[in-house]
Amino acid sequence: MLLVIYGNSDKKLVGKLESVKAALLIQSWYRCYKARLELRRRQALSIFESIEYADEQDQLQLAKFFTFMLENYTQKKEENSVYQSIASIENQRLDTKTVLRMVEVPDSYEGPRLMFPLTYSDVLLLIKAFKENQILHARYVLEVLVEAKKVLKQLPNITHIMSIETKELTICGDIHGKLDDLFLIFYKNGLPSGNNRYVFNGDFVDRGKNSMEVLMVLFALFLVFPNDVYLNRGNHEDFLMNLRYGFTKEITSKYKKHSAKILHYLEEVYTWLPIGTLIDKKVLVVHGGIADDTDLEILNKLKRNKMRSVLMPPSTPSEIELRNIQFPYNFQTSSMSLDQMPKDDWDQIINILWSDPRKKKGCSPNTTRGGGCYFGPDITNHILNKFALKMIIRSHECKPEGFEICHDGKVITLFSASNYYEEGSNRGAYLKLKKDLIPRFFQYQCSQMVKSKTLHESVNIVESTAFRILGEKLIARNSELMQVFKMYDVNKTGKITFYEWGKAVGQVLEMDLPWLSLCPRLAQRTEDGYVYYKMGFKKLTAINAPKQVKSGMFQTLVRYRRDLKIIFNVIDKDKSGLISLEEFRDIWKLFCSHYGIKIDEAHVDQLANAMDLNHDGSIDFNEFLTAFDVVHRLGGEPKP
Amino acid sequence: MAEEKDNGDEEMETNRVKGFAQGHTASKVSETRLELDAGLLELQKKIKEAFEVFDHESNDTVDVREIGTIIRSLGCCPSEGELHDLIAEVEEEEPTGYIRLETFLPMMVKVLKERRYRPVPEDVLLQAFEVLDTAKGGFLTKEDLVRYMTEEGEPFTQEEMEEMLSAALDPDTNTIQYRDYLAMMVIDEN
């Protein structure tokens, strides 16, 4: 055996080393180094996941707020415009011809020009143009959406595919606006065609910067090969999710004055996307998963287009009754309930779009996401048996290798957006099915960087992004954190241990992360291993918020800025980006009351005036709230 | 020990005896009982956090193939052979392919407290490179490094070799300037 050369106090090697021992030393050291990097990388990923799910959980509160708003918002004007924008879409529809006539393509437009009905060469034209970073004109975007809706409307809720020997079938998971990944898949696997069928399992948009281009390519392919391209709705094919996760912002920045019309149509097209695909009556492909009461018969029959957004659940009959008792003003129950989808149907769809598989048996509410369920292997078995299915293929969760198999091979997670959280965070994958229905997986990872990164560099990148967004959370909860820190600091020394810091932060943020390990990297520490908690957090961030905002309001605005953007956008019926001072005041008060935030009447006015940037009595909320986005200290654009 | 010492002192004495037995350095002896407890708590938490990162099913078990990474990420530097021995200590009677936290934790606490498998200091590492540098030119050729790493000791996999080269290899000279490489690694780590 080799000499053991490690020792407590040895500073020199014992005896003369042979090259074998030297090699061993270097190898052991390197493996140790690598392991530490691997731990950091995985911890960074768990930060991303935690934050993503915490964000989704916030949505539950937002959904409740919309209901609350509907109940309590009274406007002095005759028509209740907020109610209208939330409850009904019918009023706003202009006929297609009028809309298209309103959007003309100027001669100076150099982008791709499409001819309807679309053909394969239009698709190739589109792909070529997008590779050259061109933007498709709003007119064509609208036409594509209009045509897509016409075809989608004809489809059943769950589309059926019978596999054919001569035709390949490929299934892709979340793409999230990553056009490069989509092109990579097409490069490796060929474009969709009569012989090359594809199922895209939802979440085409949000987060990535080319959501519109992804959507256009997919819809164009769908229009050209309607029998060979299958599009399932994901939880991000939801206009309110888009407000939060970046697609709406992409549209408004790319399409400016035409964005309102596009957003309007998009809202509706989403609702017509099928919610699942059944292959050979044996393999169910849905975006999220299932629940214990998932019923394919109900799913087949329900009116899927009435599911507008996860944030707008239908009120149950009892709630409506309650409202009538408490608020005897003219509540239009009849139109509300006619327009709505029955709660049971709605739950069925939400479960399909939002659920996640877990090892634990049983079915429980998916509290991390705020929607859908956690379903165990027993639930999978039950549903597969009930409907004579062999397997469920779903997406919805980012996996380091792009796919994951669980529940004894019966549930497959497929995720096609590589580098989802950050460059280097994960691979993407797609799978192919033949008649034997045995999946074959293909992985890839897109790389934008010309020079390939060393292990250390790529871990650094993932980690620093994770810390930046974690830093946002810390800033937003700063005063609560300070309170808890002080509790631990009994002797008022200004210092607490790493362990106490970890406990405090975990408590306040309600995020289960390795806080002890993260502490040295996030907090200011002393020589002897304590944390100077009053000194704030390390290498974090700055916010260039308007000075008029009082400190109490500041944290609320940082923390809730995304929710507020959504709320104001919903009120902004004509999508002008502006709401009236009056509307703002009413909503802000409602918001604070519902979220349990104490406000001073005087501060509301101050805030309103601070937001009225042009002093013209209207509030440009997007611009105002964007100021609260956290900017990395070294400069650069805040990421959505 | 004199009988008039109260319990607290007696405990301290016991700890001191224990401390020496476990090879603690002199500075630890002055720790009070409270600090020792807090220290243990922190140690356990640190180990748990590293464990949880690889506990994909959140059921307090990890795949045995990831134990090496966990142990190393906690700052230990065992060879593959030593790792093997450690794993044997925590494996089930009937190896299931999984290691449970409840067996791993006490073992790891002991390893860390006893300061086993400490990483060697930088100058020792430098000497190791110098041993391999038979020509004493201050560098290793790519071929030589690859040969040593993939044929001697506990050979690297191709992936490990490529990864090391991506940072260590100076593309202009196709050599490994090991002094510079080590200096860079030390900065990286901090």
mmCIF file of C-alpha atoms in Angstrom, chain A residues 4 6 8 10-13 17-20 22-40 42-43 359 453-456 497-499 512-518 529-530, chain B residues 23 41-42 45-46 49-50 53-54 56-57 66 69 72-73 75-80 82 115 118 120 124-125 127-129 131-132 148-149 152-156 160 163-164 166-167 181-182 185 188-189:
data_model
loop_
_atom_site.group_PDB
_atom_site.id
_atom_site.type_symbol
_atom_site.label_atom_id
_atom_site.label_comp_id
_atom_site.label_asym_id
_atom_site.label_seq_id
_atom_site.Cartn_x
_atom_site.Cartn_y
_atom_site.Cartn_z
ATOM 1 C CA VAL A 4 -0.123 7.658 4.028
ATOM 2 C CA TYR A 6 -1.311 13.220 5.394
ATOM 3 C CA ASN A 8 -1.874 16.850 11.394
ATOM 4 C CA ASP A 10 3.339 17.502 8.786
ATOM 5 C CA LYS A 11 4.309 20.271 6.499
ATOM 6 C CA LYS A 12 6.753 18.287 4.390
ATOM 7 C CA LEU A 13 6.461 15.023 2.638
ATOM 8 C CA LEU A 17 8.090 10.362 -3.176
ATOM 9 C CA GLU A 18 7.935 8.199 -6.170
ATOM 10 C CA SER A 19 6.058 9.503 -9.154
ATOM 11 C CA VAL A 20 3.164 7.216 -8.370
ATOM 12 C CA ALA A 22 2.988 12.284 -6.541
ATOM 13 C CA ALA A 23 0.416 11.432 -9.172
ATOM 14 C CA LEU A 24 -1.936 10.144 -6.509
ATOM 15 C CA LEU A 25 -1.550 13.332 -4.538
ATOM 16 C CA ILE A 26 -2.459 15.457 -7.507
ATOM 17 C CA GLN A 27 -5.380 13.254 -8.444
ATOM 18 C CA SER A 28 -6.848 13.275 -4.961
ATOM 19 C CA TRP A 29 -6.470 17.000 -4.723
ATOM 20 C CA TYR A 30 -8.074 17.567 -8.106
ATOM 21 C CA ARG A 31 -11.031 15.356 -7.290
ATOM 22 C CA CYS A 32 -11.543 17.274 -4.089
ATOM 23 C CA TYR A 33 -11.490 20.559 -6.003
ATOM 24 C CA LYS A 34 -13.942 19.227 -8.523
ATOM 25 C CA ALA A 35 -16.308 18.022 -5.828
ATOM 26 C CA ARG A 36 -16.380 21.423 -4.179
ATOM 27 C CA LEU A 37 -17.259 23.015 -7.508
ATOM 28 C CA GLU A 38 -19.961 20.447 -8.102
ATOM 29 C CA LEU A 39 -21.496 21.231 -4.728
ATOM 30 C CA ARG A 40 -21.488 24.939 -5.504
ATOM 31 C CA ARG A 42 -25.845 22.217 -7.416
ATOM 32 C CA GLN A 43 -26.464 24.633 -4.609
ATOM 33 C CA LYS A 359 -41.585 9.835 -4.715
ATOM 34 C CA LYS A 453 -15.426 27.611 -20.228
ATOM 35 C CA THR A 454 -13.365 25.852 -17.645
ATOM 36 C CA LEU A 455 -15.307 24.100 -14.959
ATOM 37 C CA HIS A 456 -14.554 26.849 -12.530
ATOM 38 C CA THR A 497 -23.047 32.771 14.351
ATOM 39 C CA PHE A 498 -23.312 31.350 10.813
ATOM 40 C CA TYR A 499 -25.732 28.818 12.154
ATOM 41 C CA ASP A 512 -35.314 25.606 2.266
ATOM 42 C CA LEU A 513 -31.791 26.255 1.055
ATOM 43 C CA PRO A 514 -28.330 25.345 2.395
ATOM 44 C CA TRP A 515 -28.061 28.633 4.272
ATOM 45 C CA LEU A 516 -25.128 27.587 6.413
ATOM 46 C CA SER A 517 -23.004 26.892 3.349
ATOM 47 C CA LEU A 518 -24.252 30.020 1.611
ATOM 48 C CA GLY A 529 -16.441 33.050 12.016
ATOM 49 C CA TYR A 530 -19.283 35.333 13.010
ATOM 50 C CA GLY B 23 -5.930 14.800 18.488
ATOM 51 C CA LEU B 41 -24.500 21.694 15.732
ATOM 52 C CA GLU B 42 -22.902 23.751 13.016
ATOM 53 C CA LYS B 45 -25.784 21.228 9.753
ATOM 54 C CA LYS B 46 -22.948 21.676 7.310
ATOM 55 C CA GLU B 49 -26.638 20.598 3.804
ATOM 56 C CA ALA B 50 -24.032 18.932 1.629
ATOM 57 C CA VAL B 53 -27.892 18.652 -2.239
ATOM 58 C CA PHE B 54 -27.598 15.097 -3.513
ATOM 59 C CA HIS B 56 -32.866 13.961 -4.885
ATOM 60 C CA GLU B 57 -35.893 12.360 -3.354
ATOM 61 C CA GLU B 66 -22.342 10.459 -4.922
ATOM 62 C CA THR B 69 -18.439 14.013 -3.997
ATOM 63 C CA ARG B 72 -14.822 15.803 -0.795
ATOM 64 C CA SER B 73 -17.051 18.845 -0.993
ATOM 65 C CA GLY B 75 -13.106 19.714 2.481
ATOM 66 C CA CYS B 76 -11.716 16.200 2.812
ATOM 67 C CA CYS B 77 -9.193 14.854 0.357
ATOM 68 C CA PRO B 78 -9.261 11.068 0.524
ATOM 69 C CA SER B 79 -7.823 8.915 -2.221
ATOM 70 C CA GLU B 80 -10.199 6.603 -4.059
ATOM 71 C CA GLU B 82 -9.591 5.623 1.314
ATOM 72 C CA ARG B 115 -9.343 16.176 10.752
ATOM 73 C CA ARG B 118 -7.051 17.044 5.217
ATOM 74 C CA VAL B 120 -2.344 18.921 1.523
ATOM 75 C CA VAL B 124 3.374 19.946 -0.878
ATOM 76 C CA LEU B 125 1.293 19.931 -4.043
ATOM 77 C CA GLN B 127 6.562 19.356 -4.695
ATOM 78 C CA ALA B 128 4.379 16.621 -6.196
ATOM 79 C CA PHE B 129 4.444 18.415 -9.550
ATOM 80 C CA VAL B 131 8.648 15.159 -8.679
ATOM 81 C CA LEU B 132 6.853 14.513 -11.956
ATOM 82 C CA TYR B 148 0.924 10.310 -15.293
ATOM 83 C CA MET B 149 -2.695 11.202 -14.599
ATOM 84 C CA GLU B 152 -0.359 6.134 -12.537
ATOM 85 C CA GLY B 153 -1.867 6.339 -9.083
ATOM 86 C CA GLU B 154 -5.655 6.196 -9.330
ATOM 87 C CA PRO B 155 -6.083 7.042 -13.009
ATOM 88 C CA PHE B 156 -8.265 9.906 -14.225
ATOM 89 C CA GLU B 160 -11.429 14.403 -15.606
ATOM 90 C CA GLU B 163 -11.319 19.178 -17.467
ATOM 91 C CA MET B 164 -7.955 19.545 -15.823
ATOM 92 C CA SER B 166 -8.868 22.975 -20.012
ATOM 93 C CA ALA B 167 -7.615 25.095 -17.122
ATOM 94 C CA TYR B 181 -1.583 26.762 -12.489
ATOM 95 C CA LEU B 182 -1.430 26.179 -8.761
ATOM 96 C CA MET B 185 -6.257 27.435 -8.427
ATOM 97 C CA ASP B 188 -10.093 30.432 -7.593
ATOM 98 C CA GLU B 189 -10.803 28.616 -4.403
#
